[in-house]
Short mmCIF file of C-alpha atoms in Angstrom, two decimals:
data_model
loop_
_atom_site.label_atom_id
_atom_site.label_comp_id
_atom_site.label_asym_id
_atom_site.label_seq_id
_atom_site.Cartn_x
_atom_site.Cartn_y
_atom_site.Cartn_z
CA MET A 241 -45.11 0.43 -4.62
CA THR A 242 -48.55 1.40 -2.77
CA GLY A 243 -49.48 -0.39 0.33
CA ALA A 244 -46.98 -2.91 0.64
CA ALA A 245 -43.99 -2.80 3.57
CA ALA A 246 -41.14 -0.48 3.31
CA PHE A 247 -37.37 -1.92 3.47
CA TYR A 248 -34.33 -0.16 2.97
CA VAL A 249 -30.85 -1.68 2.86
CA THR A 250 -27.63 -0.05 2.49
CA THR A 251 -23.88 -1.00 1.90
CA PRO A 252 -21.46 1.77 3.06
CA ILE A 253 -20.19 4.17 1.12
CA TYR A 254 -16.84 2.61 -0.39
CA TYR A 255 -14.07 4.77 -0.15
CA VAL A 256 -12.53 6.36 -3.43
CA ASN A 257 -8.87 5.98 -2.72
CA ASP A 258 -9.35 1.93 -2.72
CA LYS A 259 -9.42 -0.23 -5.16
CA PRO A 260 -12.68 -2.53 -4.99
CA HIS A 261 -11.32 -6.18 -3.72
CA ILE A 262 -13.28 -9.19 -1.90
CA GLY A 263 -14.30 -7.47 1.05
CA HIS A 264 -16.56 -4.26 -1.27
CA ALA A 265 -17.85 -7.28 -3.33
CA TYR A 266 -19.26 -9.53 -0.35
CA THR A 267 -21.28 -6.70 1.65
CA THR A 268 -22.78 -5.39 -1.65
CA LEU A 269 -24.10 -8.95 -2.47
CA ALA A 270 -25.09 -9.23 1.09
CA CYS A 271 -27.23 -6.24 0.43
CA ASP A 272 -28.42 -7.46 -2.85
CA VAL A 273 -29.65 -10.84 -1.73
CA MET A 274 -31.47 -9.26 0.93
CA ALA A 275 -33.23 -6.55 -1.25
CA ARG A 276 -34.32 -9.16 -4.36
CA PHE A 277 -35.43 -11.26 -1.43
CA LYS A 278 -37.25 -8.80 -0.03
CA ARG A 279 -38.63 -7.54 -3.53
CA LEU A 280 -39.78 -10.82 -3.99
CA ASP A 281 -41.63 -11.10 -0.72
CA GLY A 282 -43.59 -7.97 -1.86
CA PHE A 283 -42.05 -5.60 0.17
CA ASP A 284 -41.20 -1.36 -1.27
CA VAL A 285 -37.80 -1.69 -1.55
CA HIS A 286 -34.60 0.87 -1.87
CA PHE A 287 -31.49 -0.86 -2.09
CA LEU A 288 -28.72 2.16 -1.75
CA THR A 289 -24.40 1.96 -2.24
CA GLY A 290 -22.17 4.64 -3.78
CA THR A 291 -18.63 6.49 -2.92
CA ASP A 292 -17.19 8.27 -0.60
CA GLU A 293 -15.06 10.98 -2.01
CA HIS A 294 -13.88 13.64 0.63
CA GLY A 295 -11.31 13.63 2.90
CA GLN A 296 -7.13 14.62 3.26
CA LYS A 297 -6.40 11.37 1.95
CA VAL A 298 -8.26 11.81 -1.20
CA GLU A 299 -6.74 15.13 -0.87
CA LYS A 300 -3.06 14.24 -0.86
CA SER A 301 -3.46 10.90 -3.32
CA ALA A 302 -4.83 13.79 -5.94
CA GLU A 303 -1.77 15.73 -5.02
CA THR A 304 0.49 12.57 -5.60
CA ALA A 305 -1.27 12.05 -8.92
CA GLY A 306 -1.09 15.43 -10.06
CA ILE A 307 -4.87 15.55 -11.09
CA THR A 308 -7.72 17.18 -8.65
CA PRO A 309 -9.59 15.79 -5.99
CA GLN A 310 -12.80 15.50 -8.31
CA ALA A 311 -10.42 14.00 -10.82
CA LEU A 312 -9.71 11.24 -8.61
CA ALA A 313 -13.16 10.72 -7.14
CA ASP A 314 -14.36 10.30 -10.55
CA ILE A 315 -12.52 7.77 -11.97
CA ASN A 316 -12.53 5.60 -8.50
CA SER A 317 -15.99 6.04 -8.25
CA ALA A 318 -16.73 4.50 -11.85
CA ASN A 319 -14.67 1.43 -10.74
CA PHE A 320 -17.11 0.88 -7.68
CA ARG A 321 -20.05 1.79 -10.17
CA GLU A 322 -18.58 -1.49 -12.58
CA LEU A 323 -18.24 -3.55 -9.63
CA ALA A 324 -21.96 -3.61 -8.71
CA ARG A 325 -23.05 -4.06 -12.35
CA ARG A 326 -20.30 -6.38 -12.88
CA LEU A 327 -21.82 -8.67 -9.71
CA GLY A 328 -25.26 -8.26 -10.84
CA CYS A 329 -26.55 -6.19 -8.29
CA SER A 330 -29.76 -4.45 -8.50
CA ASN A 331 -29.39 -1.13 -6.16
CA ASP A 332 -31.75 1.45 -6.94
CA ASP A 333 -29.61 4.22 -6.13
CA PHE A 334 -25.59 4.69 -6.48
CA ILE A 335 -24.78 8.03 -4.38
CA ARG A 336 -21.56 10.12 -4.51
CA THR A 337 -20.92 12.50 -1.73
CA THR A 338 -19.70 15.10 -4.28
CA GLU A 339 -23.06 15.42 -5.70
CA GLU A 340 -25.27 19.00 -4.85
CA ARG A 341 -27.88 16.83 -3.27
CA HIS A 342 -25.65 15.31 -0.84
CA HIS A 343 -23.73 18.95 0.16
CA LEU A 344 -27.60 20.20 0.79
CA ALA A 345 -28.00 16.87 3.24
CA CYS A 346 -24.93 17.49 5.26
CA GLN A 347 -25.37 21.56 5.89
CA ALA A 348 -28.84 21.21 6.58
CA LEU A 349 -28.01 18.06 9.56
CA TRP A 350 -25.43 20.43 10.16
CA ASN A 351 -28.20 23.37 10.99
CA GLU A 352 -30.43 21.34 12.72
CA LEU A 353 -27.50 20.03 14.94
CA ILE A 354 -26.22 24.07 15.60
CA ARG A 355 -29.85 25.17 16.33
CA ARG A 356 -30.62 22.54 18.90
CA ASP A 357 -26.88 23.67 20.56
CA GLU A 358 -25.54 20.40 19.66
CA ILE A 359 -22.51 21.60 17.99
CA TYR A 360 -19.75 24.30 19.17
CA LEU A 361 -17.02 26.07 18.15
CA GLY A 362 -13.37 24.67 20.12
CA HIS A 363 -10.28 23.54 19.49
CA TYR A 364 -8.91 19.83 18.86
CA GLU A 365 -5.42 18.78 20.01
CA GLY A 366 -4.72 14.86 19.61
CA TRP A 367 -3.70 11.91 18.07
CA TYR A 368 -5.17 11.77 14.10
CA SER A 369 -4.70 9.09 11.69
CA VAL A 370 -5.08 10.14 8.08
CA ARG A 371 -5.64 6.76 7.14
CA ASP A 372 -8.44 6.09 8.97
CA GLU A 373 -9.75 9.35 9.40
CA ALA A 374 -10.04 8.53 13.11
CA PHE A 375 -9.24 10.29 16.25
CA TYR A 376 -7.65 8.01 18.64
CA GLY A 377 -7.09 9.00 22.60
CA GLU A 378 -3.48 7.89 24.50
CA ASP A 379 -5.23 4.89 25.97
CA GLU A 380 -5.89 3.59 22.28
CA LEU A 381 -2.18 4.11 20.79
CA VAL A 382 0.18 0.86 20.26
CA SER A 383 3.63 0.70 19.99
CA GLY A 384 4.79 0.66 16.68
CA PRO A 385 8.83 0.05 14.95
CA GLY A 386 11.40 2.26 16.49
CA GLY A 387 9.26 3.22 19.44
CA THR A 388 6.45 5.09 17.10
CA ARG A 389 2.91 5.85 17.98
CA LEU A 390 0.02 4.03 15.88
CA ALA A 391 -3.65 3.37 15.82
CA PRO A 392 -5.10 0.10 17.11
CA THR A 393 -5.75 -0.38 13.67
CA GLY A 394 -1.74 -0.05 12.95
CA ALA A 395 -2.34 3.26 11.01
CA PRO A 396 0.10 6.26 11.47
CA VAL A 397 -0.91 8.90 13.51
CA GLU A 398 -0.31 12.21 14.51
CA TRP A 399 -0.57 15.20 16.51
CA VAL A 400 -3.46 17.44 15.31
CA LYS A 401 -3.75 20.92 16.93
CA GLU A 402 -6.46 23.01 15.13
CA PRO A 403 -9.48 24.82 15.73
CA SER A 404 -12.61 22.51 15.65
CA TYR A 405 -16.12 22.04 16.01
CA PHE A 406 -17.51 19.09 18.46
CA PHE A 407 -20.29 17.45 18.52
CA ARG A 408 -22.18 17.16 22.02
CA LEU A 409 -21.50 13.02 22.04
CA SER A 410 -20.77 12.77 25.69
CA LYS A 411 -24.03 13.74 27.01
CA TRP A 412 -25.77 10.92 24.74
CA GLN A 413 -24.14 8.56 26.16
CA GLN A 414 -26.56 7.15 28.52
CA LYS A 415 -29.39 7.56 25.26
CA LEU A 416 -26.80 5.15 23.48
CA LEU A 417 -26.88 2.63 26.59
CA ASP A 418 -30.28 2.87 26.92
CA TRP A 419 -30.78 2.16 23.42
CA TYR A 420 -28.63 -0.60 23.27
CA GLU A 421 -30.93 -2.39 26.09
CA ALA A 422 -34.49 -1.17 24.46
CA ASN A 423 -33.07 -2.86 20.72
CA PRO A 424 -30.89 -5.58 21.35
CA ASP A 425 -31.00 -6.63 17.99
CA ALA A 426 -30.11 -2.63 16.59
CA VAL A 427 -26.67 -4.29 16.53
CA ALA A 428 -25.43 -7.33 15.16
CA PRO A 429 -24.23 -9.68 15.52
CA ALA A 430 -23.99 -9.81 19.09
CA SER A 431 -20.18 -9.44 19.71
CA ARG A 432 -20.42 -6.12 17.89
CA LEU A 433 -23.05 -5.48 20.46
CA ASN A 434 -21.16 -5.75 23.00
CA GLU A 435 -18.28 -4.15 21.61
CA VAL A 436 -19.86 -0.88 20.98
CA ARG A 437 -21.83 -0.89 24.12
CA SER A 438 -18.17 -1.37 26.00
CA PHE A 439 -16.82 1.39 24.05
CA VAL A 440 -20.13 3.44 25.45
CA ALA A 441 -19.94 2.69 28.58
CA GLY A 442 -16.36 3.71 29.07
CA GLY A 443 -17.15 7.21 28.94
CA LEU A 444 -17.39 9.31 25.80
CA GLN A 445 -15.44 12.25 24.53
CA ASP A 446 -17.18 15.12 22.46
CA LEU A 447 -16.21 14.04 18.81
CA SER A 448 -14.60 16.93 16.43
CA VAL A 449 -16.68 16.98 13.54
CA SER A 450 -15.29 19.81 11.58
CA ARG A 451 -11.32 20.25 10.23
CA THR A 452 -9.41 23.24 8.76
CA SER A 453 -5.80 21.57 7.57
CA PHE A 454 -7.31 20.69 4.25
CA LYS A 455 -9.98 21.77 2.31
CA TRP A 456 -11.38 18.68 0.45
CA GLY A 457 -14.96 18.35 1.82
CA ILE A 458 -18.41 20.25 2.64
CA PRO A 459 -18.03 23.16 3.77
CA VAL A 460 -19.20 23.96 7.28
CA PRO A 461 -22.14 26.64 6.87
CA GLY A 462 -21.56 29.89 7.75
CA ASP A 463 -17.92 29.17 8.40
CA GLU A 464 -16.10 28.04 5.35
CA ASN A 465 -12.47 28.09 6.97
CA HIS A 466 -13.88 24.54 8.26
CA ILE A 467 -15.28 21.42 6.04
CA MET A 468 -16.90 18.88 7.74
CA TYR A 469 -15.17 15.69 9.82
CA VAL A 470 -15.45 13.04 6.63
CA TRP A 471 -17.42 10.72 8.64
CA LEU A 472 -20.42 13.15 9.68
CA ASP A 473 -20.63 13.65 5.49
CA ALA A 474 -20.37 9.88 5.03
CA LEU A 475 -22.75 8.78 7.44
CA THR A 476 -25.58 11.03 6.17
CA ASN A 477 -25.68 9.76 2.44
CA TYR A 478 -28.21 7.22 3.91
CA MET A 479 -30.70 10.16 4.57
CA THR A 480 -29.55 11.75 1.58
CA ALA A 481 -30.86 9.09 -0.71
CA VAL A 482 -33.83 8.73 0.60
CA GLY A 483 -34.74 12.95 -0.26
CA TYR A 484 -33.30 14.63 3.45
CA PRO A 485 -33.93 17.54 4.36
CA ASP A 486 -37.31 16.50 2.62
CA MET A 487 -39.15 15.02 5.58
CA LYS A 488 -41.79 13.22 3.32
CA GLY A 489 -41.88 10.75 0.37
CA ASP A 490 -39.31 8.85 0.07
CA PHE A 491 -38.09 9.48 3.66
CA ALA A 492 -40.96 9.26 5.50
CA ARG A 493 -41.25 6.09 3.94
CA PHE A 494 -38.24 4.39 4.12
CA TRP A 495 -36.72 5.65 7.24
CA PRO A 496 -35.97 4.15 9.90
CA GLU A 497 -36.55 0.94 8.23
CA VAL A 498 -33.01 0.71 6.83
CA ILE A 499 -30.63 -1.76 7.78
CA HIS A 500 -26.73 -0.91 7.27
CA VAL A 501 -24.47 -3.80 6.64
CA VAL A 502 -20.97 -2.59 7.20
CA GLY A 503 -17.55 -3.99 7.91
CA LYS A 504 -16.69 -4.70 11.54
CA ASP A 505 -13.78 -1.87 11.25
CA ILE A 506 -16.42 0.39 10.87
CA VAL A 507 -18.86 -0.30 13.55
CA ARG A 508 -18.29 2.33 16.08
CA PHE A 509 -18.82 4.69 13.45
CA HIS A 510 -21.74 3.46 12.30
CA ALA A 511 -23.49 1.91 16.14
CA VAL A 512 -22.31 4.73 18.31
CA TYR A 513 -21.48 7.92 16.32
CA TRP A 514 -24.43 7.61 13.78
CA PRO A 515 -27.42 6.79 16.29
CA ALA A 516 -26.28 9.71 18.47
CA LEU A 517 -25.95 12.18 15.52
CA LEU A 518 -29.47 11.22 14.61
CA MET A 519 -30.89 11.53 18.43
CA ALA A 520 -29.60 14.92 18.74
CA ALA A 521 -31.73 15.90 15.39
CA GLU A 522 -34.44 14.14 16.61
CA LEU A 523 -34.62 11.29 13.81
CA PRO A 524 -34.75 8.07 14.66
CA PRO A 525 -31.92 5.58 14.50
CA PRO A 526 -31.37 3.06 12.33
CA ARG A 527 -33.54 -0.18 12.57
CA ARG A 528 -30.10 -2.32 12.46
CA ILE A 529 -26.29 -1.93 11.68
CA PHE A 530 -24.78 -5.54 10.97
CA ALA A 531 -21.06 -5.80 10.75
CA HIS A 532 -19.44 -8.81 9.22
CA GLY A 533 -16.06 -10.20 9.28
CA TRP A 534 -13.29 -10.09 7.32
CA TRP A 535 -11.86 -12.45 4.53
CA THR A 536 -8.67 -13.89 4.49
CA ASN A 537 -7.04 -15.32 1.21
CA GLU A 538 -5.71 -19.24 1.64
CA GLY A 539 -5.52 -18.84 5.70
CA GLN A 540 -3.51 -15.08 4.88
CA LYS A 541 -4.49 -12.09 6.22
CA ILE A 542 -5.32 -9.60 2.96
CA SER A 543 -2.77 -7.19 2.37
CA LYS A 544 -1.47 -4.70 -0.48
CA SER A 545 2.24 -4.93 0.97
CA VAL A 546 1.63 -9.13 0.50
CA GLY A 547 0.00 -8.33 -2.49
CA ASN A 548 -2.37 -11.22 -2.17
CA VAL A 549 -5.41 -8.55 -2.47
CA ILE A 550 -8.54 -11.04 -4.05
CA ASP A 551 -9.82 -9.11 -6.76
CA PRO A 552 -13.69 -10.28 -7.44
CA LEU A 553 -13.72 -9.33 -11.05
CA GLY A 554 -10.93 -11.56 -11.75
CA LEU A 555 -12.73 -14.79 -9.75
CA ILE A 556 -16.25 -13.81 -11.94
CA ASP A 557 -14.52 -14.32 -15.09
CA THR A 558 -12.93 -17.81 -13.60
CA TYR A 559 -15.61 -19.04 -12.08
CA GLY A 560 -18.48 -17.56 -12.90
CA LEU A 561 -21.05 -14.78 -11.31
CA ASP A 562 -23.63 -16.94 -9.59
CA GLN A 563 -20.87 -19.57 -8.64
CA LEU A 564 -19.44 -16.73 -6.66
CA ARG A 565 -22.26 -15.08 -4.98
CA PHE A 566 -22.70 -18.22 -4.27
CA PHE A 567 -19.66 -18.94 -2.80
CA LEU A 568 -19.59 -16.03 -0.86
CA LEU A 569 -23.02 -16.52 1.19
CA ARG A 570 -22.81 -20.03 1.46
CA GLU A 571 -19.17 -20.53 3.02
CA VAL A 572 -19.18 -18.64 6.49
CA PRO A 573 -21.47 -17.40 8.59
CA PHE A 574 -22.46 -13.68 7.95
CA GLY A 575 -20.57 -12.13 10.56
CA ASN A 576 -17.44 -14.23 11.17
CA ASP A 577 -14.33 -14.05 9.41
CA GLY A 578 -13.50 -16.33 6.60
CA ASP A 579 -11.05 -17.69 4.12
CA PHE A 580 -11.28 -17.44 0.00
CA SER A 581 -9.48 -20.79 -1.22
CA HIS A 582 -9.85 -22.03 -4.61
CA ARG A 583 -10.29 -25.32 -3.65
CA ALA A 584 -13.24 -24.52 -0.97
CA MET A 585 -14.64 -22.74 -4.05
CA ILE A 586 -14.16 -25.32 -6.58
CA GLY A 587 -15.51 -28.00 -4.23
CA ARG A 588 -18.44 -25.95 -3.32
CA MET A 589 -19.20 -25.08 -6.87
CA ASN A 590 -18.74 -29.17 -7.66
CA SER A 591 -20.14 -30.89 -4.85
CA GLU A 592 -23.10 -28.09 -4.39
CA LEU A 593 -24.14 -26.84 -7.44
CA ALA A 594 -23.26 -29.09 -10.07
CA ASN A 595 -23.75 -32.50 -8.21
CA ASP A 596 -26.59 -32.10 -5.87
CA LEU A 597 -28.35 -28.88 -7.30
CA GLY A 598 -27.59 -29.25 -11.78
CA ASN A 599 -27.74 -33.22 -10.95
CA LEU A 600 -30.89 -33.25 -9.54
CA ALA A 601 -32.73 -30.67 -12.35
CA GLN A 602 -30.81 -32.22 -15.24
CA ARG A 603 -31.51 -35.49 -14.77
CA VAL A 604 -35.59 -34.55 -13.72
CA LEU A 605 -36.22 -32.58 -16.78
CA SER A 606 -34.39 -35.27 -19.23
CA MET A 607 -36.81 -37.88 -17.69
CA ILE A 608 -39.80 -35.24 -18.64
CA GLY A 609 -38.23 -34.58 -21.32
CA LYS A 610 -38.18 -38.12 -22.48
CA ASN A 611 -40.87 -39.83 -21.21
CA CYS A 612 -43.70 -37.16 -20.90
CA GLY A 613 -43.76 -36.04 -24.10
CA GLY A 614 -41.73 -32.96 -23.02
CA LYS A 615 -44.74 -31.48 -21.09
CA VAL A 616 -45.36 -31.02 -17.82
CA PRO A 617 -46.27 -34.20 -15.90
CA SER A 618 -50.17 -35.21 -14.86
CA PRO A 619 -49.52 -36.10 -11.14
CA GLN A 620 -52.94 -38.40 -9.88
CA ALA A 621 -54.49 -37.29 -7.49
CA GLU A 622 -53.48 -39.88 -4.53
CA ARG A 623 -50.30 -39.35 -3.03
CA SER A 624 -47.80 -41.64 -0.83
CA GLU A 625 -46.44 -40.45 1.96
CA ASP A 626 -42.94 -40.03 0.51
CA ASP A 627 -44.53 -37.63 -1.95
CA ARG A 628 -46.46 -35.56 0.23
CA VAL A 629 -43.66 -35.59 2.42
CA MET A 630 -41.04 -34.46 -0.31
CA LEU A 631 -43.97 -31.55 -1.20
CA SER A 632 -44.29 -29.92 2.39
CA SER A 633 -40.82 -29.41 2.07
CA ALA A 634 -40.03 -27.55 -0.87
CA ASP A 635 -44.26 -26.02 0.31
CA GLY A 636 -42.73 -25.17 3.54
CA LEU A 637 -39.14 -23.16 2.52
CA LEU A 638 -39.92 -19.96 2.25
CA ALA A 639 -41.50 -19.88 6.03
CA ALA A 640 -38.22 -21.74 7.25
CA VAL A 641 -35.75 -18.86 5.53
CA ARG A 642 -37.91 -16.08 6.07
CA PRO A 643 -36.39 -15.19 9.56
CA LEU A 644 -33.37 -16.48 8.27
CA ILE A 645 -32.64 -13.56 6.03
CA ASP A 646 -34.28 -11.03 8.75
CA ARG A 647 -31.11 -11.99 10.93
CA GLN A 648 -29.15 -12.27 8.22
CA ALA A 649 -28.19 -15.80 8.43
CA PHE A 650 -27.18 -16.27 4.89
CA ASN A 651 -25.41 -19.54 5.16
CA GLU A 652 -28.52 -21.13 7.42
CA VAL A 653 -30.78 -19.81 3.96
CA LEU A 654 -28.69 -21.88 1.83
CA GLU A 655 -28.20 -24.65 4.36
CA THR A 656 -32.13 -24.77 4.27
CA ILE A 657 -32.74 -24.73 0.96
CA TRP A 658 -29.63 -27.60 0.51
CA VAL A 659 -31.44 -29.80 2.79
CA VAL A 660 -34.40 -29.87 0.72
CA ILE A 661 -32.62 -30.71 -2.88
CA ARG A 662 -30.30 -33.37 -0.83
CA ALA A 663 -34.11 -34.80 0.58
CA ALA A 664 -35.43 -34.33 -3.40
CA ASN A 665 -32.17 -36.54 -4.76
CA GLY A 666 -32.76 -38.94 -1.79
CA TYR A 667 -36.36 -39.14 -3.43
CA VAL A 668 -35.16 -39.73 -6.67
CA ASP A 669 -33.45 -42.66 -5.97
CA ARG A 670 -36.15 -44.52 -3.91
CA GLN A 671 -38.52 -43.68 -6.06
CA ALA A 672 -36.71 -44.87 -9.32
CA PRO A 673 -39.06 -43.19 -12.05
CA TRP A 674 -36.84 -44.61 -14.39
CA ALA A 675 -38.16 -48.60 -13.28
CA LEU A 676 -41.64 -47.06 -13.05
CA ARG A 677 -41.43 -45.92 -16.54
CA LYS A 678 -42.06 -49.53 -17.80
CA THR A 679 -43.87 -50.81 -14.27
CA ASP A 680 -46.35 -47.93 -13.76
CA PRO A 681 -46.33 -44.90 -16.00
CA ALA A 682 -48.86 -42.74 -14.08
CA ARG A 683 -46.94 -43.35 -10.53
CA MET A 684 -43.92 -42.05 -12.16
CA GLU A 685 -45.66 -38.48 -13.86
CA THR A 686 -46.46 -37.96 -10.08
CA VAL A 687 -43.35 -38.46 -8.80
CA LEU A 688 -41.55 -36.71 -11.69
CA TYR A 689 -44.56 -34.29 -11.22
CA VAL A 690 -43.61 -33.48 -7.54
CA LEU A 691 -39.68 -33.05 -8.46
CA ALA A 692 -40.45 -30.47 -10.89
CA GLU A 693 -42.14 -29.16 -8.06
CA THR A 694 -40.09 -29.05 -5.46
CA ILE A 695 -37.51 -27.59 -8.42
CA ARG A 696 -39.61 -24.66 -9.06
CA ALA A 697 -39.44 -24.08 -5.14
CA VAL A 698 -35.97 -24.30 -4.70
CA ALA A 699 -35.13 -22.08 -8.29
CA THR A 700 -37.75 -19.14 -6.66
CA LEU A 701 -35.41 -19.18 -3.37
CA LEU A 702 -32.32 -19.43 -4.83
CA HIS A 703 -33.47 -16.36 -7.36
CA PRO A 704 -31.46 -13.59 -4.97
CA PHE A 705 -28.31 -15.70 -4.33
CA MET A 706 -28.11 -16.66 -7.94
CA PRO A 707 -30.90 -14.59 -10.46
CA SER A 708 -29.23 -15.59 -13.77
CA SER A 709 -28.72 -19.70 -12.70
CA ALA A 710 -32.50 -19.46 -10.94
CA ASP A 711 -33.95 -17.73 -14.05
CA ARG A 712 -32.76 -20.52 -16.50
CA MET A 713 -33.92 -23.52 -14.55
CA LEU A 714 -37.57 -21.52 -14.17
CA ASP A 715 -37.16 -20.66 -17.85
CA GLN A 716 -37.01 -24.46 -18.47
CA LEU A 717 -39.98 -24.94 -16.26
CA ALA A 718 -41.84 -22.67 -18.98
CA ILE A 719 -42.70 -20.34 -15.93
CA ALA A 720 -43.88 -16.76 -16.94
CA ALA A 721 -41.80 -14.12 -15.77
CA ASN A 722 -44.30 -12.27 -13.61
CA SER A 723 -45.34 -15.55 -11.29
CA ARG A 724 -41.74 -16.02 -10.59
CA THR A 725 -42.41 -14.06 -7.11
CA PHE A 726 -42.97 -15.62 -3.49
CA ALA A 727 -46.64 -15.22 -3.80
CA PHE A 728 -46.84 -17.97 -6.47
CA LEU A 729 -44.91 -20.48 -4.47
CA GLY A 730 -46.92 -23.38 -3.21
CA GLU A 731 -50.19 -23.97 -4.08
CA ALA A 732 -50.95 -20.60 -5.59
CA GLY A 733 -48.59 -21.17 -8.68
CA ARG A 734 -48.42 -24.82 -9.22
CA LEU A 735 -47.39 -26.25 -12.26
CA VAL A 736 -50.07 -26.73 -14.99
CA PRO A 737 -49.92 -30.18 -16.33
CA GLY A 738 -49.41 -30.42 -20.21
CA THR A 739 -47.49 -27.39 -20.31
CA ALA A 740 -44.75 -27.53 -23.03
CA LEU A 741 -41.38 -27.76 -21.50
CA PRO A 742 -38.29 -26.30 -23.77
CA THR A 743 -35.26 -28.98 -24.19
CA PRO A 744 -33.55 -29.36 -20.97
CA GLN A 745 -29.95 -27.49 -21.00
CA GLY A 746 -27.37 -28.47 -18.02
CA VAL A 747 -27.25 -25.20 -15.40
CA PHE A 748 -24.23 -25.82 -13.23
CA PRO A 749 -21.21 -27.44 -15.13
CA ARG A 750 -18.84 -29.12 -13.04
CA PHE A 751 -15.40 -27.12 -12.35
CA VAL A 752 -12.30 -28.72 -13.93
CA GLU A 753 -9.25 -27.24 -13.18
CA GLU A 754 -6.52 -26.44 -16.24
CA THR A 755 -3.36 -28.26 -15.99
CA ALA A 756 -0.37 -27.94 -17.31
CA ASP A 757 0.72 -30.30 -20.40
#
């Protein structure tokens, strides 16, 4: 898209040892909303997701299952690709770290760091967690059952001693602190910035970036006894997908205009190790790393052992895709922890989707169908103060929500839109177009026109969150497919009086729980 500003958004690449769960869905949906919003706002967007397929955990799991690591990766990567499809995601690329393009990118970055003397050969001795794929210092360990030592995440650790290449992370301590200071929005929310700044200020050790005790990974160039540390491999995917090591084309266009969206458990890798590696290679660090919170299930921590892992595909089957997309980004501020509750889900669906929005659209479009011959009403030139306030609220939505999207405040975007939806319902009640039909039919048409315009604005801005439902609403206003971008909001795309409209159909039915007979 020539001339359009670039916008690049990434999910973390999901580890193929996991089964897709609500946390994966949450991250992916947030990125999808940003990508869709920016496309509708005229940006040249690249949206990336994918799978992280190397490491000791995959090797061990494959061995237990009696298959090759590649076979295990193929099976589980397909599950994540299917999750993105079922979530209705608009990702431009799906990367797998077992792809040849990624091997080439990782080895190119390694060679660049070697060339700059940022990597050296030594030996590693210390505590390592296979589950976390992370090294921990003695002071970070916690006590476990029977006096055992555990990682701060609760994962088992083992004492590892082996030859290793090291990245000179310690030398980048001050540069990282300077970067946080100069770019206070680079890590968000603020609590995560404080966390990583405190970690870095406490002192950095050089980082072990290779392993010799297993083989499932990308070989170190020139020393195939070593494979790259899985996090160096994984983080590089964000550059692989835009063409690195080719520094022209997509890489020049999209880097570093990138937002990495991650769970809070992996913020250290993304906000400490990754910018340091990039600085060391004389590449600009990402524009922003946003670390969101975790979900609980009905107030209880989600855990495989408890058996309360939430399957997002099951939620789609039960409640509907757009309903799930709406709920996850409406329920809690992005960045905070949230609780998934079926009662809260049904409450949002019935009060906000069915009652507020669905009822507004259904009754307005039904009145137009019944009282305006099924055509866009013809408004009077003169408008009341109530009309002007209603229309300007709808027209002002884009300017109000743009900065909220830019700071990943999805629930505030939705609340801002819902303020207008609730105002429109109040306007209907005050203006009573059903009564105006008998006393002042021309005035009725003005009121219904203002309401139809409000629905057009609301549906257009809700499109990134609920694409299918928004399209159904816009279909009922006979909006052409190429007139649904933000450029057509307000005066630029006003409904044309007399345009024939289809028979209105309900978009958000109430959810009624099945009861046992």
